[in-house]
Amino acid sequence: MINLHIRRSLSAKLSLSILLLAIPIFVLSLGILFVQSRNIIKKEAMEHAKSLLNTTMQRLDRNMMAVETATDIYDWEITENLQPDSLLALTRRVVTRNPHVDGCSISMEPDVFPQIGRYFSVYTVRETDTITSVIEQEYEYFEKIWYKTPHNLNKPCWVTFFDESDSLELTISGLIASYGKPIYSSDNQFIGVISSDISLIRLSKDITAEKPYPNSYFMMLGKEGHYFIHPDSTKLFTHTIFDDVDPREQADLIALGHEMTAGNQGSMAVVIDGTPCLVCYQPMHGTEWSLAIVCPESDILNDYHALANIIALLIAFGLLLILIFCHRAVAHAIRPINQLLTKTQTIASGNYEVHIPKSNRNDVVGRLQNSFATMLQSLNFHMGSIRYTAEQTENRNQELLQAMRLAEEADRNKTTFIQNVTHQIRTPLNIIMGFSQVLRDDVKTSTSTNSGISEEEMNNVTYTMKHNARILERMVHMLFDSSATGITEEMKNQKYEKVSCNEAARESIRYINEHFPSLDIKFNTEVADNFCIKTNRTDLLYCLSEILYNSAKYSDGQHIQLHIGLTDNTVQYICVDTGKGIPEADRDHIFEPFTKADDLSEGLGLGLPLTKNHVLKMGGTITLDTSYHDGCRFIIELPR
């Protein structure tokens, strides 16, 4: 597919030719830069390792000098206060005042204190944040390296040893570097050794806290090549750098060991454990130890390899840029023809939503482009007229379809409403007509036989007829109220007056009791009887009667309450009942006209919608409290 594109595209052919000429020059230039960068990176890595080694060595020298100074300054005080208790306090003072000292001991020659015996050695050790001082148990410390070495040399010196915890009451765990100094009496007789200890484990942590590369590490060798500091703790003190080394294959490692044990300074490439490394080493001042930093070449050349990847990306990116620029330059020269080709193909496929600009060129390509532009303008004009007509026709059809759907919906609603009204009116009418027939038959019977229905039955009949007559009256009033004539008539008769809040509530309760004589509606109020608001009395009575009527019909009929409360700006009428309530799915539609939760239930579906209209006319609001789940709670709020 790519070969086909190159064969068919003139700009692609020219761009590819230019790219083939640029590749050798581009690759040669970047190759030279790559080699130079590699040498610079290796040189900088070596300098960085040496610098870090020097910095670490200076830090170690400062720490060791601090230990030496802390030990030396108490020499005279030992001679002046040659008492057991004073010596114990002195070791504690050395450790307490010098954070670099992990332990301090003063060990005396035999029988320096005859009252104590042959042995006397005091020791203070730092354990985390605790400092402990003890008089050590009797043991042959005269042969210990930290005592024997300064005694034999007759001068201060550093020694290393492994802590023999089985012979001491308190110890420093692991390898210890100890600075020992001979103690002389006032008559210049050797009487003991004061030594200050440093934990090589802690010293190793301080040294390795900073390293130039992720896998680099420090190692410290003693005079015989023993490891004092090394990442492999199994080699410490017990192994030397010469152990298990093949002279033929690891001559470089042996040479490094000799260089370090001889106290020389420098750097060399060494293969350690099969890994090529660069090692920088340097002797420690005042000791026979040598410190080295080991940097694997893989870490040192990590930036070098990263640079190789970057250069490879640069080569690819540069060649891509050359190809793009060449292709653009060539394509710019023949762009008008390509544009005309593309746009004519689009028009041929049936899409006329294209634009061919006018050209300022006077050659054949420019005139051809202008001719196509004029042709496309004429074609777009005619197609636009056709499209506009089609869109207008489509919009009109959609409007007619929507109107037809609304008409069908209105016809269905009308039929449903008429059927509902017919059913709702027929029931009370049948009851009234039935009882009328009973009364008429009773009159005929009582005339001929002097016997009729009892007074109690007569009262029940008349109550039932009256109750159903009121139902008819209520439905007729709702129909009139919801009609256009009713709305106009109501607007003419709008009359605002002072209305007692409590009296309006009581009158509404009395109205409901006429329909439901056995119903007990509990009424409580937060306002006085003379508290009034200015509103339409008829609308207020209607709204209160409707919400109470709904509670009487649809609740359990035993726990209906009407409460009057006050807020800063409104009066609240709260009607609460207990029962099945209104299903959650129907709560959003209860204030819509002709809406009922149950199509078979009594009513026209106008009670709550008309109530809401009247409340809004009075400037208030009516809401259903959805947080109440034991029935219904309606809240009417009117301005004070």
XYZ file of C-alpha atoms in Angstrom:
640
model
C 0.000 0.000 0.000
C 2.902 2.360 0.828
C 4.645 1.483 -2.462
C 1.447 2.242 -4.358
C 1.168 5.638 -2.618
C 4.793 6.509 -3.474
C 4.309 5.531 -7.113
C 1.143 7.661 -7.383
C 2.403 10.688 -5.415
C 4.961 13.056 -6.947
C 5.568 14.810 -3.634
C 6.317 11.476 -1.921
C 8.881 10.530 -4.577
C 10.763 13.822 -4.301
C 10.680 13.755 -0.467
C 12.052 10.217 -0.345
C 14.955 11.135 -2.628
C 15.954 14.072 -0.451
C 15.721 11.874 2.669
C 18.100 9.254 1.184
C 20.688 11.998 0.635
C 20.321 13.422 4.165
C 20.518 10.132 6.118
C 24.328 9.521 5.882
C 25.231 13.085 6.891
C 22.709 13.107 9.725
C 23.786 9.734 11.157
C 27.520 10.586 10.957
C 27.077 13.878 12.833
C 25.052 12.312 15.627
C 27.471 9.351 15.862
C 30.400 11.669 16.573
C 28.329 13.477 19.175
C 27.399 10.142 20.751
C 31.018 8.988 21.152
C 32.084 12.293 22.673
C 29.149 12.218 25.085
C 30.072 8.680 26.200
C 33.587 9.761 27.166
C 32.306 12.811 28.997
C 29.774 10.733 30.977
C 32.436 8.223 32.109
C 34.778 11.031 33.147
C 32.054 12.816 35.098
C 31.074 9.535 36.807
C 34.636 8.978 37.984
C 34.957 12.535 39.261
C 31.626 12.228 41.063
C 32.680 8.992 42.781
C 36.033 10.497 43.854
C 34.310 13.613 45.144
C 31.846 11.588 47.206
C 34.705 9.414 48.552
C 36.633 12.532 49.606
C 33.524 13.978 51.245
C 32.861 10.741 53.108
C 36.480 10.479 54.169
C 36.424 14.042 55.517
C 33.266 13.248 57.457
C 34.896 10.114 58.904
C 38.043 12.077 59.786
C 35.926 14.629 61.631
C 34.062 11.933 63.522
C 37.219 10.042 64.456
C 38.988 13.267 65.378
C 36.040 14.108 67.612
C 36.456 10.710 69.322
C 40.199 11.214 69.710
C 39.714 14.709 71.125
C 37.012 13.525 73.536
C 39.414 10.813 74.785
C 42.572 12.946 74.962
C 41.106 15.826 76.972
C 40.344 13.604 79.961
C 43.890 12.183 80.293
C 44.984 14.630 82.994
C 41.708 14.269 84.900
C 42.255 10.525 85.282
C 45.651 11.181 86.867
C 44.263 13.887 89.147
C 41.235 11.808 90.277
C 42.537 8.263 90.416
C 39.532 6.886 92.321
C 37.187 4.042 91.228
C 34.031 6.163 91.471
C 35.660 9.079 89.660
C 36.767 6.826 86.805
C 33.235 5.432 86.380
C 31.761 8.960 86.276
C 34.469 10.015 83.830
C 33.551 7.305 81.286
C 29.895 8.317 81.540
C 30.832 11.956 80.944
C 32.774 11.032 77.783
C 29.792 9.144 76.285
C 27.204 11.676 77.396
C 28.967 14.718 76.002
C 30.104 13.192 72.708
C 27.385 11.821 70.406
C 30.001 10.152 68.161
C 31.184 7.907 71.026
C 29.184 4.693 71.530
C 31.173 3.420 74.517
C 34.073 4.358 76.767
C 36.177 2.194 79.086
C 39.036 2.805 81.543
C 40.977 -0.350 82.373
C 43.776 -0.298 84.940
C 46.946 -2.323 85.364
C 46.921 -5.137 87.984
C 46.635 -4.042 91.615
C 46.384 -0.322 90.906
C 43.566 -0.382 93.493
C 44.670 -2.971 96.086
C 41.409 -2.640 97.997
C 39.510 -3.894 94.909
C 41.875 -6.543 93.654
C 43.891 -7.424 90.565
C 41.263 -6.304 88.014
C 39.530 -2.972 87.698
C 37.722 -1.898 84.487
C 34.790 0.533 84.161
C 32.665 0.812 81.033
C 29.892 3.115 79.804
C 27.821 2.200 76.737
C 25.163 4.032 74.704
C 22.129 1.880 73.881
C 19.747 3.855 71.648
C 18.687 6.708 73.974
C 19.950 5.059 77.179
C 23.457 5.426 78.643
C 24.553 2.765 81.154
C 27.738 2.690 83.273
C 29.077 -0.406 85.080
C 32.178 -1.775 86.806
C 32.965 -4.787 84.643
C 33.256 -8.287 85.930
C 36.757 -9.680 86.426
C 38.268 -11.043 83.215
C 41.643 -11.011 81.460
C 41.296 -7.782 79.542
C 45.101 -7.336 79.491
C 45.284 -9.532 76.387
C 42.498 -7.773 74.541
C 43.585 -5.959 71.414
C 42.095 -2.652 72.562
C 44.262 -2.809 75.703
C 47.376 -4.613 74.516
C 47.965 -2.581 71.336
C 48.255 0.944 72.869
C 50.177 -0.632 75.790
C 52.724 -2.272 73.511
C 53.019 0.667 71.129
C 53.143 3.085 74.053
C 51.085 5.569 72.106
C 47.415 6.240 71.136
C 46.105 4.132 68.271
C 42.973 2.794 66.571
C 42.106 -0.894 66.610
C 39.171 -2.963 65.453
C 37.745 -6.073 67.077
C 34.566 -8.107 67.329
C 32.632 -7.473 70.554
C 33.014 -10.491 72.862
C 29.610 -10.234 74.483
C 30.008 -13.445 76.449
C 32.676 -11.936 78.711
C 31.178 -8.476 79.291
C 28.210 -7.272 81.288
C 27.385 -4.617 78.670
C 28.441 -4.690 75.024
C 28.130 -2.854 71.726
C 26.672 -5.265 69.211
C 28.956 -6.322 66.334
C 32.244 -4.879 65.062
C 33.867 -2.067 67.062
C 36.509 0.510 66.188
C 38.270 1.610 69.355
C 40.650 4.500 69.994
C 42.948 3.586 72.913
C 45.367 5.817 74.776
C 47.852 4.805 77.474
C 47.393 6.327 80.952
C 50.408 7.342 83.039
C 50.669 8.243 86.667
C 52.184 11.454 87.969
C 55.566 9.719 88.178
C 55.256 8.676 84.515
C 54.417 5.028 85.225
C 51.981 3.153 82.893
C 48.818 2.448 84.890
C 46.101 1.653 82.323
C 44.289 2.435 79.067
C 41.330 4.679 78.267
C 39.538 3.668 75.070
C 36.545 5.140 73.232
C 34.497 2.858 70.991
C 32.528 3.386 67.790
C 30.107 0.808 66.435
C 31.195 -0.026 62.894
C 27.575 -0.980 62.138
C 26.439 2.558 62.923
C 29.492 3.967 61.157
C 28.610 1.872 58.087
C 25.067 3.275 58.086
C 26.431 6.834 58.269
C 28.865 6.163 55.434
C 26.333 4.473 53.119
C 23.631 7.086 53.725
C 24.737 8.796 50.522
C 25.893 6.996 47.401
C 26.285 8.189 43.806
C 24.448 5.311 42.126
C 21.652 2.929 43.134
C 23.879 -0.165 43.376
C 27.132 1.435 44.518
C 28.491 0.706 48.008
C 31.365 1.429 50.381
C 33.836 -1.071 51.767
C 36.564 -0.647 54.393
C 39.614 -2.920 54.675
C 42.036 -3.421 57.575
C 45.776 -3.859 57.388
C 45.546 -7.550 56.495
C 42.713 -7.000 54.040
C 39.879 -7.906 56.436
C 36.478 -6.409 55.650
C 35.411 -3.887 58.302
C 32.542 -2.412 56.249
C 30.817 -4.346 53.438
C 27.184 -4.906 52.256
C 27.651 -8.663 52.838
C 27.688 -8.856 56.641
C 28.957 -12.464 56.549
C 32.349 -11.240 55.320
C 32.912 -8.727 58.095
C 36.042 -9.243 60.178
C 36.298 -12.963 59.294
C 37.092 -12.672 55.548
C 39.723 -10.788 53.606
C 39.627 -9.408 50.100
C 42.133 -12.137 49.087
C 39.970 -15.074 50.211
C 38.650 -17.406 47.493
C 40.258 -15.328 44.711
C 41.723 -16.988 41.595
C 45.030 -15.196 40.817
C 44.708 -15.921 37.092
C 41.157 -14.714 36.596
C 40.911 -12.088 39.352
C 44.303 -10.468 39.297
C 42.688 -7.033 39.252
C 40.900 -7.739 42.580
C 44.176 -8.908 44.160
C 45.890 -5.778 42.902
C 43.125 -3.662 44.436
C 43.612 -5.455 47.783
C 47.365 -4.785 47.765
C 46.845 -1.146 46.837
C 44.385 -0.603 49.684
C 46.356 -2.504 52.349
C 49.509 -0.601 51.329
C 47.738 2.684 52.125
C 47.737 3.969 48.534
C 45.154 6.243 46.935
C 43.670 6.009 43.438
C 41.074 4.340 41.256
C 40.953 1.279 39.034
C 38.583 -0.908 37.077
C 37.898 -4.219 38.818
C 35.562 -7.148 38.211
C 33.875 -7.964 41.539
C 31.563 -10.991 41.747
C 31.362 -11.033 37.957
C 30.319 -7.373 37.707
C 32.671 -4.802 36.096
C 33.120 -1.970 38.601
C 35.042 1.247 39.026
C 36.677 1.423 42.483
C 38.019 4.614 44.062
C 40.045 4.037 47.256
C 41.801 6.173 49.846
C 43.537 5.467 53.195
C 42.036 6.770 56.432
C 44.223 9.261 58.271
C 45.717 8.046 61.557
C 44.748 4.396 60.966
C 45.834 1.383 58.951
C 42.449 1.180 57.279
C 41.452 2.008 53.705
C 38.008 3.119 52.484
C 36.767 2.458 48.947
C 33.611 3.214 46.989
C 32.545 0.570 44.460
C 30.428 1.727 41.494
C 29.144 -0.867 38.999
C 29.778 0.171 35.409
C 26.157 -0.633 34.596
C 25.116 2.172 36.947
C 27.813 4.540 35.717
C 26.876 3.994 32.085
C 23.163 4.059 32.775
C 23.021 7.671 31.568
C 25.162 6.639 28.623
C 22.646 3.974 27.589
C 19.815 6.403 28.167
C 21.645 8.855 25.928
C 21.930 6.149 23.258
C 18.170 5.700 23.326
C 17.661 9.456 23.179
C 20.031 9.754 20.230
C 18.239 6.935 18.428
C 14.977 8.765 18.987
C 16.576 12.022 17.830
C 17.775 10.341 14.638
C 14.359 8.917 13.929
C 12.661 12.197 14.833
C 15.114 14.242 12.748
C 14.655 12.043 9.707
C 10.912 12.241 10.171
C 11.123 16.043 10.316
C 13.214 16.108 7.137
C 10.685 13.889 5.401
C 7.796 16.039 6.619
C 9.395 19.338 5.593
C 10.386 17.987 2.203
C 6.958 16.558 1.632
C 5.328 19.842 2.636
C 7.569 21.894 0.387
C 6.838 19.716 -2.626
C 3.172 19.347 -1.789
C 2.798 23.132 -1.533
C 3.766 23.517 -5.164
C 1.081 21.127 -6.411
C -1.501 21.782 -3.683
C -4.170 23.417 -5.929
C -4.376 20.360 -8.179
C -4.615 17.975 -5.233
C -7.320 20.138 -3.651
C -9.317 20.207 -6.857
C -8.975 16.444 -7.197
C -10.146 15.824 -3.614
C -13.091 18.199 -3.822
C -14.289 16.976 -7.187
C -14.192 13.412 -5.827
C -16.262 14.573 -2.850
C -18.796 16.238 -5.133
C -18.918 13.115 -7.307
C -19.801 11.055 -4.220
C -22.875 13.253 -3.583
C -21.530 15.632 -0.919
C -21.906 19.243 -2.006
C -20.825 20.772 1.313
C -17.379 21.716 0.015
C -15.721 25.049 -0.736
C -13.308 25.814 -3.554
C -11.622 29.188 -2.973
C -10.769 31.663 -5.706
C -7.145 31.673 -6.831
C -4.954 34.676 -7.663
C -2.758 32.642 -9.983
C -3.015 33.421 -13.691
C -1.693 30.119 -14.978
C -3.741 27.169 -16.138
C -4.026 25.742 -12.612
C -5.377 29.050 -11.272
C -7.948 29.437 -14.069
C -9.026 25.807 -13.636
C -9.523 26.374 -9.916
C -11.600 29.529 -10.483
C -13.804 27.725 -13.031
C -14.482 24.920 -10.546
C -15.220 27.468 -7.817
C -17.836 29.258 -9.991
C -19.433 25.939 -10.977
C -19.611 24.842 -7.329
C -21.256 28.128 -6.263
C -24.044 27.686 -8.814
C -24.509 24.058 -7.850
C -24.634 24.905 -4.132
C -27.233 27.614 -4.739
C -29.626 25.220 -6.467
C -28.993 22.436 -3.993
C -29.550 24.870 -1.123
C -32.962 25.824 -2.488
C -33.942 22.171 -2.785
C -32.634 21.413 0.688
C -34.487 24.367 2.233
C -37.754 23.251 0.688
C -37.246 19.697 1.930
C -36.432 20.916 5.454
C -39.506 23.128 5.581
C -41.679 20.252 4.417
C -40.128 17.941 7.024
C -40.658 20.500 9.818
C -44.284 21.007 8.773
C -44.865 17.259 8.756
C -43.374 16.986 12.252
C -45.620 19.785 13.511
C -48.686 18.127 11.977
C -47.660 14.782 13.489
C -47.223 16.370 16.924
C -50.551 18.189 16.625
C -52.268 14.951 15.634
C -50.747 13.162 18.655
C -51.876 15.951 20.974
C -55.369 15.843 19.474
C -55.549 12.085 19.939
C -54.291 12.434 23.510
C -56.825 15.194 24.212
C -59.615 13.046 22.757
C -58.586 10.104 24.944
C -58.390 12.355 28.015
C -61.810 13.822 27.199
C -63.361 10.391 26.846
C -61.732 9.172 30.061
C -62.822 12.290 31.927
C -66.418 12.063 30.707
C -66.540 8.381 31.667
C -65.091 9.202 35.069
C -67.518 12.101 35.643
C -70.419 9.931 34.516
C -69.409 7.168 36.885
C -68.773 9.523 39.809
C -72.117 11.325 39.354
C -74.124 8.150 38.639
C -73.223 6.554 41.995
C -74.614 9.294 44.315
C -77.578 9.868 41.948
C -78.472 6.180 42.075
C -78.259 6.272 45.864
C -80.484 9.376 46.076
C -82.986 7.977 43.563
C -83.048 4.622 45.362
C -83.782 6.164 48.744
C -86.349 8.499 47.142
C -88.175 5.408 45.893
C -87.952 3.920 49.416
C -89.535 7.054 50.882
C -92.262 7.129 48.254
C -93.082 3.462 48.806
C -93.092 4.098 52.551
C -95.634 6.915 52.138
C -97.981 4.627 50.178
C -97.548 1.824 52.677
C -98.096 4.025 55.716
C -101.326 5.472 54.141
C -102.868 2.094 53.488
C -101.653 0.112 56.456
C -100.660 2.803 58.934
C -97.164 1.233 59.241
C -93.895 2.767 57.887
C -90.187 2.823 58.489
C -88.891 3.738 61.912
C -87.575 7.146 62.851
C -83.988 5.820 63.130
C -84.168 4.307 59.669
C -85.670 7.544 58.395
C -82.715 9.482 59.843
C -80.234 7.116 58.171
C -82.009 7.492 54.836
C -82.082 11.265 54.988
C -78.418 11.399 56.120
C -77.363 9.154 53.255
C -79.301 11.239 50.723
C -77.863 14.452 52.157
C -74.311 13.026 52.128
C -74.547 11.989 48.481
C -76.161 15.291 47.563
C -73.142 17.058 49.072
C -70.843 14.780 47.051
C -72.708 15.827 43.903
C -72.542 19.465 44.959
C -68.779 19.175 45.591
C -68.137 17.575 42.176
C -70.294 20.172 40.369
C -68.434 22.941 42.210
C -65.077 21.410 41.172
C -66.170 21.180 37.538
C -67.338 24.770 37.574
C -64.198 25.914 39.381
C -61.929 24.219 36.813
C -63.815 25.569 33.803
C -62.945 28.804 32.036
C -66.237 30.359 33.208
C -65.475 29.408 36.807
C -61.998 30.917 36.649
C -63.332 34.178 35.181
C -66.107 34.355 37.771
C -63.667 33.717 40.583
C -61.344 36.485 39.399
C -64.276 38.921 39.466
C -65.248 37.906 43.023
C -61.732 38.029 44.486
C -62.086 39.696 47.879
C -59.360 40.001 50.517
C -60.235 40.491 54.158
C -58.873 39.809 57.617
C -59.429 36.178 58.482
C -58.790 34.536 61.871
C -56.434 31.638 61.307
C -57.909 29.511 64.110
C -61.558 30.257 63.183
C -60.940 29.253 59.546
C -59.422 25.962 60.707
C -62.319 25.209 63.078
C -64.903 26.023 60.390
C -63.163 23.639 57.973
C -63.176 20.903 60.640
C -66.904 21.458 61.227
C -67.512 21.152 57.483
C -65.660 17.830 57.386
C -67.562 16.568 60.430
C -70.805 17.169 58.562
C -69.605 14.654 55.956
C -67.927 12.333 58.470
C -69.777 12.737 61.825
C -67.775 10.029 63.606
C -64.383 11.463 62.579
C -62.257 12.964 65.380
C -59.856 15.586 63.979
C -57.268 16.803 66.487
C -56.554 20.532 66.250
C -53.672 22.439 67.852
C -52.329 25.900 67.143
C -49.408 28.145 67.982
C -51.351 31.392 67.390
C -54.025 33.224 69.381
C -57.659 33.286 68.273
C -57.410 36.975 67.404
C -54.391 36.377 65.105
C -55.520 37.227 61.561
C -54.078 37.327 58.076
C -55.387 39.246 55.081
C -56.507 36.761 52.439
C -59.494 35.390 50.538
C -61.675 33.638 53.134
C -63.490 31.443 50.616
C -60.264 30.193 49.044
C -58.705 29.498 52.461
C -61.750 27.505 53.642
C -61.802 25.589 50.373
C -58.095 24.643 50.613
C -58.301 23.537 54.254
C -61.501 21.581 53.610
C -59.960 19.774 50.633
C -56.811 18.539 52.400
C -58.899 17.483 55.429
C -61.435 15.776 53.115
C -58.618 13.791 51.443
C -57.269 12.747 54.865
C -60.749 11.633 55.941
C -61.222 9.550 52.790
C -57.822 7.933 52.322
C -56.350 7.568 55.833
C -57.235 5.236 58.690
C -59.726 7.899 59.910
C -58.370 7.841 63.465
C -55.186 9.913 63.569
C -55.912 13.100 61.621
C -54.326 16.288 62.938
C -54.484 19.920 61.842
C -51.693 22.116 63.215
C -51.163 25.862 62.796
C -47.571 27.105 63.119
C -45.661 30.323 62.503
C -42.399 31.148 60.752
C -40.795 34.562 60.358
C -42.852 35.430 57.269
C -45.596 32.811 56.908
C -48.412 30.953 58.608
C -48.310 27.172 58.189
C -51.362 24.882 58.086
C -50.069 21.321 58.503
C -52.459 18.421 57.938
C -51.107 15.029 59.095
C -52.804 11.633 58.849
C -51.861 7.984 59.282
C -52.520 5.476 56.536
C -51.141 4.030 53.338
C -50.080 7.458 52.054
C -49.307 8.290 48.438
C -47.019 5.901 46.474
C -43.647 7.398 45.640
C -44.238 6.946 41.896
C -47.376 9.151 42.054
C -46.039 11.995 44.223
C -44.819 14.099 41.291
C -48.275 14.013 39.604
C -50.710 14.594 42.487
C -51.111 18.301 41.632
C -51.834 17.620 37.938
C -55.539 17.873 36.889
C -57.529 14.650 36.460
C -54.765 12.583 38.073
C -55.673 9.860 40.574
C -53.512 7.204 42.190
C -56.302 4.681 41.521
C -58.641 5.093 38.541
C -61.350 3.164 40.414
C -61.256 5.432 43.479
C -63.857 8.080 44.215
C -63.292 11.603 42.891
C -62.493 13.478 39.697
C -58.784 14.073 40.284
C -59.362 17.818 40.710
C -59.189 18.296 44.486
C -55.463 18.841 44.946
C -54.903 20.679 41.606
C -57.687 23.184 42.450
C -56.324 23.487 45.990
C -52.912 24.349 44.617
C -54.446 26.972 42.268
C -56.249 28.644 45.182
C -53.138 28.580 47.375
C -51.099 30.180 44.607
C -53.750 32.885 44.165
C -53.418 33.661 47.874
C -49.658 34.053 47.415
C -48.775 30.829 49.232
C -47.500 27.329 48.562
C -48.697 23.785 49.175
C -46.274 20.867 49.447
C -46.299 17.180 50.275
C -43.719 16.356 52.971
C -41.870 13.397 51.407
C -39.857 12.800 54.604
C -43.051 11.610 56.382
C -43.689 7.898 55.734
C -46.581 6.971 58.072
C -49.271 8.515 55.870
C -49.543 11.992 54.338
C -48.421 15.379 55.571
C -49.544 18.401 53.527
C -48.171 21.868 54.376
C -49.927 25.075 53.260
C -47.847 28.225 53.766
C -49.498 31.637 53.453
C -47.840 35.050 53.843
C -48.410 36.741 57.216
